[in-house]
Each structure stands twice: as structure tokens, then as C-alpha cells.
Short mmCIF file of C-alpha atoms in Angstrom, two decimals:
data_model
loop_
_atom_site.label_atom_id
_atom_site.label_comp_id
_atom_site.label_asym_id
_atom_site.label_seq_id
_atom_site.Cartn_x
_atom_site.Cartn_y
_atom_site.Cartn_z
CA LYS J 1 -6.01 -27.51 -11.45
CA PRO J 2 -8.53 -25.83 -9.16
CA THR J 3 -11.25 -28.10 -7.82
CA PHE J 4 -13.86 -25.46 -6.93
CA LEU J 5 -16.93 -24.79 -9.01
CA TYR J 6 -16.73 -21.63 -11.12
CA THR J 7 -19.67 -19.25 -11.20
CA ASN J 8 -20.18 -16.16 -13.34
CA MET J 9 -21.30 -13.82 -10.54
CA PRO J 10 -18.85 -12.99 -7.77
CA SER J 11 -20.15 -12.43 -4.28
CA THR J 12 -21.40 -8.91 -3.64
CA SER J 13 -21.83 -9.02 0.13
CA ALA J 14 -18.06 -8.96 0.76
CA PRO J 15 -16.33 -8.73 -2.62
CA HIS J 16 -12.95 -10.35 -3.01
CA LEU J 17 -10.54 -8.39 -5.21
CA TRP J 18 -7.45 -10.19 -6.50
CA LEU J 19 -4.88 -7.65 -7.73
CA ARG J 20 -2.83 -9.50 -10.31
CA ALA J 21 0.75 -8.67 -11.26
CA GLU J 22 1.04 -6.94 -14.64
CA THR J 23 2.91 -8.91 -17.30
CA LYS J 24 3.21 -6.22 -19.97
CA PRO J 25 6.88 -5.18 -20.22
CA MET J 26 7.69 -1.90 -18.45
CA GLU J 27 4.23 -1.63 -16.86
CA HIS J 28 4.71 -0.17 -13.39
CA ARG J 29 1.23 1.13 -12.60
CA ALA J 30 -1.45 -0.46 -10.43
CA ALA J 31 -5.22 -0.33 -10.61
CA LEU J 32 -5.38 -0.33 -6.82
CA THR J 33 -2.84 1.53 -4.70
CA PRO J 34 -2.09 0.68 -1.07
CA ALA J 35 -4.09 3.75 -0.03
CA THR J 36 -7.24 2.75 -1.92
CA ALA J 37 -6.79 -0.87 -0.85
CA LYS J 38 -6.89 0.27 2.77
CA ILE J 39 -10.18 2.11 2.20
CA LEU J 40 -11.69 -0.94 0.51
CA LEU J 41 -10.52 -3.24 3.29
CA ASP J 42 -12.08 -0.94 5.87
CA ALA J 43 -15.32 -1.11 3.86
CA GLY J 44 -15.40 -4.91 4.22
CA PHE J 45 -13.67 -6.00 1.02
CA LYS J 46 -11.14 -8.80 0.90
CA ILE J 47 -8.05 -8.01 -1.19
CA THR J 48 -5.32 -10.41 -2.29
CA VAL J 49 -2.24 -8.94 -3.95
CA GLU J 50 0.16 -10.79 -6.23
CA ARG J 51 3.80 -10.00 -5.65
CA SER J 52 5.41 -7.86 -8.34
CA GLU J 53 8.92 -6.55 -8.88
CA GLU J 54 7.70 -4.15 -11.57
CA ARG J 55 4.89 -2.42 -9.69
CA ILE J 56 5.81 1.08 -8.46
CA PHE J 57 4.41 0.22 -5.03
CA ASP J 58 6.44 -2.23 -2.95
CA ASP J 59 4.72 -5.46 -1.98
CA GLU J 60 5.17 -4.55 1.67
CA GLU J 61 3.13 -1.36 1.19
CA TYR J 62 0.13 -3.61 0.52
CA ALA J 63 0.99 -6.04 3.28
CA LYS J 64 1.23 -3.17 5.76
CA VAL J 65 -2.42 -2.15 5.15
CA GLY J 66 -3.63 -5.75 5.51
CA CYS J 67 -3.50 -7.37 2.06
CA PRO J 68 -2.20 -10.96 1.98
CA LEU J 69 0.54 -11.44 -0.64
CA VAL J 70 0.59 -14.35 -3.09
CA GLU J 71 2.81 -15.34 -6.00
CA LYS J 72 2.65 -13.79 -9.47
CA LEU J 73 -0.01 -15.24 -11.80
CA SER J 74 -1.41 -17.43 -9.03
CA TRP J 75 -4.89 -16.10 -9.89
CA LYS J 76 -4.99 -18.73 -12.64
CA THR J 77 -5.03 -21.63 -10.20
CA ASP J 78 -5.62 -20.26 -6.72
CA ALA J 79 -8.14 -17.43 -6.99
CA PRO J 80 -11.59 -18.45 -5.70
CA ALA J 81 -14.38 -18.58 -8.25
CA ASP J 82 -16.04 -15.50 -6.82
CA ALA J 83 -12.93 -13.30 -6.86
CA TYR J 84 -12.70 -10.32 -9.17
CA ILE J 85 -9.34 -10.42 -10.98
CA VAL J 86 -8.22 -6.79 -11.12
CA GLY J 87 -5.47 -5.47 -13.39
CA LEU J 88 -4.71 -2.84 -15.98
CA LYS J 89 -3.18 -4.13 -19.17
CA GLU J 90 -3.59 -7.23 -21.29
CA LEU J 91 -3.50 -10.76 -19.95
CA PRO J 92 -0.41 -12.91 -20.66
CA GLU J 93 0.06 -13.65 -24.35
CA ASN J 94 0.43 -17.07 -25.95
CA ASP J 95 -2.35 -18.51 -23.84
CA ASP J 96 -5.66 -19.72 -25.23
CA SER J 97 -7.02 -21.35 -22.06
CA PRO J 98 -10.62 -20.63 -21.01
CA LEU J 99 -11.10 -17.73 -18.60
CA HIS J 100 -13.49 -18.41 -15.74
CA HIS J 101 -13.37 -15.36 -13.49
CA THR J 102 -14.79 -11.89 -13.71
CA HIS J 103 -11.90 -9.69 -14.82
CA ILE J 104 -11.71 -5.93 -14.35
CA PHE J 105 -9.08 -4.50 -16.71
CA PHE J 106 -8.47 -2.73 -20.03
CA ALA J 107 -9.22 -5.63 -22.35
CA HIS J 108 -8.68 -3.74 -25.63
CA CYS J 109 -11.10 -6.01 -27.46
CA PHE J 110 -14.38 -4.08 -27.68
CA LYS J 111 -13.43 -2.00 -30.74
CA THR J 112 -12.41 -4.93 -32.98
CA GLN J 113 -8.73 -4.54 -32.22
CA ALA J 114 -6.32 -7.26 -33.27
CA GLY J 115 -7.14 -10.51 -31.45
CA TRP J 116 -10.46 -9.28 -30.07
CA ARG J 117 -12.45 -12.32 -31.14
CA GLU J 118 -9.93 -14.80 -29.77
CA LEU J 119 -9.92 -13.15 -26.35
CA LEU J 120 -13.70 -13.05 -26.14
CA HIS J 121 -13.82 -16.73 -27.14
CA ARG J 122 -11.64 -17.53 -24.12
CA PHE J 123 -14.13 -15.82 -21.81
CA ASP J 124 -16.99 -17.54 -23.60
CA ALA J 125 -15.34 -20.94 -23.15
CA GLY J 126 -14.81 -20.40 -19.43
CA ASN J 127 -18.07 -18.58 -18.71
CA GLY J 128 -16.02 -15.62 -17.51
CA THR J 129 -16.83 -11.92 -17.74
CA ILE J 130 -15.00 -8.74 -18.71
CA LEU J 131 -15.89 -5.54 -16.87
CA ASP J 132 -13.76 -3.25 -19.00
CA LEU J 133 -12.21 -0.25 -17.26
CA GLU J 134 -12.39 1.74 -20.49
CA PHE J 135 -16.17 1.48 -20.55
CA LEU J 136 -17.13 2.25 -16.95
CA ASN J 137 -19.35 5.26 -17.60
CA ASP J 138 -21.51 7.41 -15.35
CA ALA J 139 -25.06 8.53 -16.10
CA SER J 140 -23.80 11.29 -18.41
CA GLY J 141 -21.69 8.84 -20.40
CA ARG J 142 -18.40 10.12 -18.96
CA ARG J 143 -15.79 7.60 -17.88
CA VAL J 144 -15.59 7.29 -14.10
CA ALA J 145 -11.81 6.89 -14.18
CA ALA J 146 -9.23 7.26 -16.92
CA PHE J 147 -5.50 7.63 -17.40
CA GLY J 148 -6.16 10.16 -20.14
CA TYR J 149 -4.69 13.22 -18.45
CA MET J 150 -1.43 11.48 -17.57
CA ALA J 151 -1.29 9.81 -21.01
CA GLY J 152 -1.42 13.20 -22.69
CA PHE J 153 1.04 14.65 -20.18
CA ALA J 154 3.55 11.87 -20.85
CA GLY J 155 2.86 11.89 -24.59
CA ALA J 156 3.75 15.55 -24.91
CA ALA J 157 6.90 14.91 -22.87
CA VAL J 158 8.04 12.14 -25.21
CA GLY J 159 7.14 14.13 -28.33
CA ILE J 160 9.14 17.16 -27.16
CA ASP J 161 12.07 15.00 -26.11
CA VAL J 162 12.22 13.22 -29.47
CA TRP J 163 12.20 16.61 -31.21
CA CYS J 164 15.08 17.71 -28.97
CA HIS J 165 16.97 14.54 -29.83
CA GLN J 166 16.52 15.23 -33.54
CA LYS J 167 17.62 18.86 -33.25
CA MET J 168 20.72 17.98 -31.25
CA GLY J 169 21.88 15.98 -34.25
CA SER J 170 22.59 12.74 -32.48
CA LYS J 171 23.70 9.91 -34.75
CA GLU J 172 22.17 7.46 -32.30
CA LYS J 173 18.58 6.28 -32.55
CA TYR J 174 16.30 7.70 -29.87
CA GLY J 175 16.89 5.43 -26.88
CA ALA J 176 14.83 3.55 -24.33
CA LEU J 177 12.52 5.36 -21.93
CA THR J 178 12.55 4.71 -18.21
CA PRO J 179 9.96 5.89 -15.67
CA TYR J 180 10.54 9.06 -13.68
CA PRO J 181 10.14 9.19 -9.89
CA ASN J 182 7.81 12.18 -10.12
CA GLU J 183 6.45 14.94 -12.34
CA GLU J 184 9.07 17.46 -11.22
CA ALA J 185 11.92 15.23 -12.38
CA LEU J 186 10.34 14.80 -15.82
CA ILE J 187 9.73 18.53 -16.25
CA SER J 188 13.25 19.42 -15.11
CA PHE J 189 14.79 16.91 -17.53
CA THR J 190 12.71 18.19 -20.45
CA LYS J 191 13.46 21.84 -19.75
CA GLU J 192 17.18 21.15 -19.80
CA ARG J 193 16.92 19.21 -23.07
CA LEU J 194 14.72 21.88 -24.62
CA SER J 195 17.13 24.68 -23.77
CA ARG J 196 19.95 22.83 -25.55
CA ALA J 197 17.82 21.97 -28.58
CA ILE J 198 16.40 25.44 -29.22
CA ALA J 199 19.92 26.88 -29.00
CA LEU J 200 20.66 24.72 -32.05
CA ASN J 201 17.38 25.74 -33.72
CA ASN J 202 17.90 29.51 -34.05
CA ASN J 203 16.44 29.88 -30.54
CA GLU J 204 13.04 28.88 -31.90
CA PHE J 205 10.71 26.74 -29.82
CA PRO J 206 8.89 23.92 -31.60
CA LYS J 207 5.22 24.22 -32.49
CA VAL J 208 3.24 21.55 -30.68
CA MET J 209 -0.15 20.64 -32.17
CA VAL J 210 -2.53 18.84 -29.83
CA MET J 211 -5.52 17.10 -31.40
CA GLY J 212 -8.38 16.68 -28.93
CA ALA J 213 -7.08 19.53 -26.81
CA LEU J 214 -10.27 19.99 -24.76
CA GLY J 215 -10.44 16.44 -23.43
CA ARG J 216 -8.65 14.91 -20.46
CA CYS J 217 -5.80 13.62 -22.58
CA GLY J 218 -5.39 16.81 -24.60
CA THR J 219 -5.50 18.93 -21.45
CA GLY J 220 -2.64 16.87 -20.05
CA ALA J 221 -0.61 17.33 -23.24
CA CYS J 222 -1.13 21.10 -23.24
CA ASP J 223 -0.30 21.34 -19.54
CA PHE J 224 2.99 19.53 -19.99
CA ALA J 225 3.99 21.70 -22.94
CA ARG J 226 3.39 24.80 -20.79
CA LYS J 227 5.28 23.41 -17.80
CA ALA J 228 8.21 22.52 -20.04
CA GLY J 229 8.39 26.12 -21.20
CA ILE J 230 6.75 26.01 -24.64
CA PRO J 231 5.21 29.47 -25.28
CA GLU J 232 1.41 29.49 -25.37
CA GLU J 233 1.37 30.73 -28.96
CA ASN J 234 3.37 27.64 -29.97
CA ILE J 235 0.75 25.26 -28.52
CA ILE J 236 -1.81 24.69 -31.28
CA LYS J 237 -5.03 23.43 -29.71
CA TRP J 238 -7.52 21.66 -32.00
CA ASP J 239 -10.75 19.96 -31.05
CA ILE J 240 -14.21 19.33 -32.56
CA ASN J 241 -14.70 22.82 -33.97
CA GLU J 242 -11.43 22.75 -35.85
CA THR J 243 -11.95 19.26 -37.26
CA LYS J 244 -15.67 19.26 -38.12
CA LYS J 245 -14.97 19.80 -41.82
CA GLY J 246 -13.16 16.46 -41.89
CA GLY J 247 -9.56 15.59 -42.67
CA PRO J 248 -6.95 15.30 -43.92
CA PHE J 249 -5.50 18.49 -42.41
CA PRO J 250 -2.40 20.09 -44.00
CA GLU J 251 -2.02 22.21 -40.84
CA ILE J 252 -0.73 19.14 -38.99
CA VAL J 253 2.42 18.81 -41.07
CA GLN J 254 3.25 22.48 -40.52
CA ALA J 255 3.67 21.82 -36.78
CA ASP J 256 6.91 20.32 -35.48
CA ILE J 257 5.29 17.94 -33.02
CA PHE J 258 1.83 16.37 -33.37
CA VAL J 259 0.22 14.83 -30.27
CA ASN J 260 -2.95 12.89 -31.05
CA CYS J 261 -5.24 12.72 -28.01
CA ILE J 262 -8.68 11.95 -29.45
CA TYR J 263 -10.99 9.20 -28.25
CA LEU J 264 -11.93 7.27 -31.37
CA ASN J 265 -15.42 5.77 -31.28
CA GLN J 266 -16.40 5.88 -34.95
CA LYS J 267 -14.91 5.98 -38.43
CA ILE J 268 -13.60 9.42 -39.36
CA PRO J 269 -11.58 10.73 -42.31
CA PRO J 270 -7.82 10.42 -41.73
CA PHE J 271 -6.04 13.34 -40.10
CA ILE J 272 -2.95 12.92 -42.26
CA THR J 273 -2.08 10.90 -45.35
CA GLN J 274 1.03 9.59 -47.05
CA GLU J 275 0.66 12.36 -49.62
CA LEU J 276 0.82 15.01 -46.90
CA ILE J 277 3.94 13.60 -45.24
CA ASP J 278 5.62 13.16 -48.63
CA GLY J 279 5.13 16.86 -49.33
CA GLU J 280 6.69 19.91 -47.74
CA ARG J 281 6.47 19.70 -43.96
CA LYS J 282 8.00 20.70 -40.64
CA LEU J 283 6.50 17.75 -38.79
CA SER J 284 9.17 15.37 -37.50
CA ILE J 285 7.50 13.52 -34.61
CA ILE J 286 3.99 12.16 -34.11
CA CYS J 287 3.10 11.01 -30.63
CA ASP J 288 -0.08 8.99 -31.09
CA VAL J 289 -1.32 8.84 -27.52
CA SER J 290 -4.66 7.44 -28.68
CA CYS J 291 -2.84 4.41 -30.11
CA ASP J 292 -5.56 3.03 -32.34
CA THR J 293 -2.82 1.23 -34.25
CA THR J 294 -4.77 -1.94 -35.04
CA ASN J 295 -8.15 -0.21 -35.20
CA PRO J 296 -9.43 -0.33 -38.81
CA ASN J 297 -10.51 3.31 -38.37
CA ASN J 298 -7.11 4.60 -37.25
CA PRO J 299 -7.00 8.27 -38.40
CA ILE J 300 -3.17 8.24 -38.60
CA PRO J 301 -2.69 5.51 -41.23
CA VAL J 302 1.03 6.09 -41.79
CA TYR J 303 2.34 3.45 -39.39
CA THR J 304 1.27 -0.07 -38.40
CA ILE J 305 2.97 -1.08 -35.15
CA ASN J 306 2.86 -0.14 -31.50
CA THR J 307 6.17 1.04 -30.15
CA THR J 308 7.51 0.15 -26.72
CA PHE J 309 9.44 1.73 -23.86
CA ASP J 310 12.65 0.05 -24.98
CA LYS J 311 12.08 1.11 -28.61
CA PRO J 312 9.89 4.23 -28.31
CA THR J 313 9.82 5.38 -31.93
CA VAL J 314 9.60 3.96 -35.40
CA PRO J 315 10.56 5.85 -38.58
CA VAL J 316 7.83 6.62 -41.09
CA ALA J 317 8.66 5.92 -44.73
CA SER J 318 8.41 9.07 -46.83
CA SER J 319 9.77 10.37 -50.11
CA ASN J 320 10.54 13.57 -48.18
CA PRO J 321 14.02 13.03 -46.69
CA TYR J 322 13.20 15.17 -43.62
CA PRO J 323 12.88 12.69 -40.73
CA LEU J 324 9.52 11.65 -39.34
CA GLU J 325 9.08 9.32 -36.39
CA VAL J 326 6.05 7.94 -34.59
CA CYS J 327 5.73 7.11 -30.91
CA SER J 328 2.79 4.76 -30.35
CA ILE J 329 3.31 3.38 -26.85
CA ASP J 330 -0.05 2.25 -25.52
CA HIS J 331 0.73 2.67 -21.82
CA LEU J 332 2.45 6.04 -21.70
CA PRO J 333 1.20 6.95 -18.19
CA THR J 334 3.64 4.43 -16.76
CA LEU J 335 6.31 7.06 -17.49
CA LEU J 336 4.99 8.55 -14.22
CA PRO J 337 3.64 5.39 -12.59
CA ARG J 338 3.06 6.52 -9.01
CA GLU J 339 1.17 9.70 -9.86
CA SER J 340 -0.77 7.97 -12.64
CA SER J 341 -1.81 5.15 -10.33
CA ASP J 342 -2.76 7.51 -7.50
CA MET J 343 -4.96 9.62 -9.78
CA PHE J 344 -6.67 6.68 -11.48
CA SER J 345 -7.22 4.62 -8.34
CA HIS J 346 -8.65 7.62 -6.49
CA ASP J 347 -11.17 8.24 -9.29
CA LEU J 348 -12.05 4.54 -9.56
CA LEU J 349 -12.59 4.08 -5.82
CA PRO J 350 -16.32 5.05 -5.60
CA THR J 351 -17.10 2.63 -8.43
CA MET J 352 -15.12 -0.17 -6.79
CA LEU J 353 -17.03 0.42 -3.55
CA ALA J 354 -20.25 0.01 -5.57
CA LEU J 355 -19.30 -3.62 -6.27
CA LYS J 356 -21.01 -4.43 -2.96
CA ASN J 357 -24.28 -3.78 -4.77
CA ARG J 358 -23.16 -4.52 -8.29
CA ALA J 359 -26.61 -5.48 -9.58
CA GLU J 360 -27.90 -2.06 -8.54
CA SER J 361 -24.96 -0.06 -9.92
CA PRO J 362 -25.67 1.48 -13.35
CA VAL J 363 -21.95 1.66 -14.04
CA TRP J 364 -21.33 -2.06 -13.48
CA VAL J 365 -24.61 -3.14 -15.09
CA GLY J 366 -23.73 -1.10 -18.17
CA ALA J 367 -20.27 -2.67 -18.32
CA GLU J 368 -21.66 -6.20 -18.13
CA ASN J 369 -24.31 -5.50 -20.75
CA LEU J 370 -21.63 -4.19 -23.11
CA PHE J 371 -19.58 -7.34 -22.54
CA LYS J 372 -22.60 -9.50 -23.43
CA GLU J 373 -23.17 -7.45 -26.57
CA LYS J 374 -19.55 -7.86 -27.70
CA LEU J 375 -19.61 -11.55 -26.83
CA GLN J 376 -22.54 -12.04 -29.19
CA ALA J 377 -20.63 -10.22 -31.91
CA ALA J 378 -17.64 -12.53 -31.38
CA ARG J 379 -19.89 -15.58 -31.71
CA ALA J 380 -21.30 -14.41 -35.04
#
């Protein structure tokens, strides 16, 4: 057990960032890349990096720029009280111990997701703090850094590939996904699969409907569909104007592939219902990039579990025998981990540099105030 005294406010004169190893299966991204770590080190930061066999960047890439390497999960016992514990996805499961540090990560607990209260109680018990990456917003309310574009890009790729798998008549269930070394490899693979599938589909391309098409995520989905060779007229782009009347929307089930890219921040009528999918439809794959699976306001209430990279899809029960599958992987950008990490870390860098004057940074002050607000809700 550590013997130092924990405090709730890390040092701001020379911030210490502790990049933890991700424990979520198949998570290969990093919140800080070796390139951004070097810039932060040059700016006076101290950075400790936990070793990781999963991370797309080799440990030695961090060591080469000057980051000391430590063992996986050593932040629990060895990280100084004033260190910021930096990561991306959830903390290790099956652990209810108090959390003492200030953590910067996607906590997935500020929108009453499953387990939100329990996680906040752990921070309450340890006098720790969450500075949630999802809620780092600039003065205009726009997120300073997000994986949205790459999430949509990867989501469209998976949706198209599942459709191809269905059309090629394979008796096998759609198999595990593995990360691609770069965007070009993913596009090349999809083009080849698409050419084989449309040859078995009367040479007809699928219709891809993107919900939230004007946002970062939706833009990524549309861009991938284009790069894969889907004709522009087959990319159905919906956003606020098309949905302002409120769902459900029968148009969704007339597309072959539905990619949901919205950012859900309030209760809205469902986009689709069991009645719609039980009726006549072309829809055979939903890629729910937004992944509000456990959110009580989930607008796609036809499935209840998150899927994973080793089991990417789950069948949807329907009285219509035409197949319908859902992909609901909540870390799709790790399909292209290096490019996703580079893009995110580059966008996050100015905000990380502002940790030197955290108390004067509107972004960080706003994040801490939101944490305090959610903590009070968890105590109620």
C-alpha cells in the first residue's frame, strides 16, 4: 500500500502524467502518442508510461523520447498522489476499491449508464476526481478532442463488411475483427469484398443510411462509404432537419445498412421500433456507432448488449425471417489504432498543455464542475 498522503489537486507547476495501460480487450489506442509525449516533456511535464503489449505504439517509442517505463497497472500503488492518471477506456472491472487520483479518461458514467453510481462512489470514497475526456468542451461548447470521425469511419467499414458477408451467403457467423495497419489497407480490403458481394446482388450497391451525417462521426461514416466505392446517391445523409418531426422513421428499414452516429444528450423518440423491423424491410445490418446501449434513452431499442471485436455482431429477434444484425462495439476507432490515436492526441494536446494552469483553464474547470455535479447526483 502506498504511504504518501493523497490530495485532490495535482501539481500544476510541472504536471505529472501517468499513461496507464488499457485493460479493455482489443483496445490498441493511446490517449498520448510518443510524438505528443515529446512535446509535453519539452514543455516541462513529467510523463510515466506503463508497459503495454496491446498498445499500437511500442514501449520503446515512449522510452526513446524520454518517458520512464513502469509495469502495467502500477498506477494503483506507485503513482504519486499528484499524478494525473491518463487513459482512454474504462478502469479494470471487478474492483470496488476507492480511487484517489485525478483520472483523465472516458468514464462513461455521466449519462446514467450501467454502473455509473458505483464508479462515482469509488471516486467519492477516495477523494479522487474524474476529468472526463468526453466532456472537455471549448467556449462554444464543442469538444476539444474526439474520436468521432474515426468511429464513424470504422463503423461504416464494419457495416459494409457485414452486408458483404451476408450477401456472399456464408454459413459461418460473421467473424472476429482485427485492427488494420492503416486506412489504405482497410479501404482496399473493403473494396475487394464489396466487388464480390455486389456481383451476387444483381450488381447493385447497398444503400447506406447515416444518421447524424453532418457531425464528426457522420462525416467519417460518409467518407468511408465514398472511399470504399459506394455511389453518392446510395449514401443517405440524415441530420437534424430530417429528424425534427421525431421518430420512428420507416425510411431507415428501407436502407440496407444503417449507421447511427448521433450524439445523444437528451431523450428523443426512437428511430426504429420492433414493429418496423418485423415489417417489410431491406435493412440487414445496424452499426450503432453511438453505442448508447445501456442509456435509458437509447433511440435504437431493439438490442440490449454491446458487441465486441471477437464477436462483432448480435442477431436481432424479428418475426421477419430476413436477417438483421447489430454491431455495437463501443471502441470502434481501435480498428485503425495508430491513425485514431494520432488524430485524437494531436487535438487534445493544447488542452493537456493547459494543465499547467488548470485553475485558469475554462475547459478543465468546466470538466471538474461537471464531475462535482454528477458526484452529488450519485450521492442522492
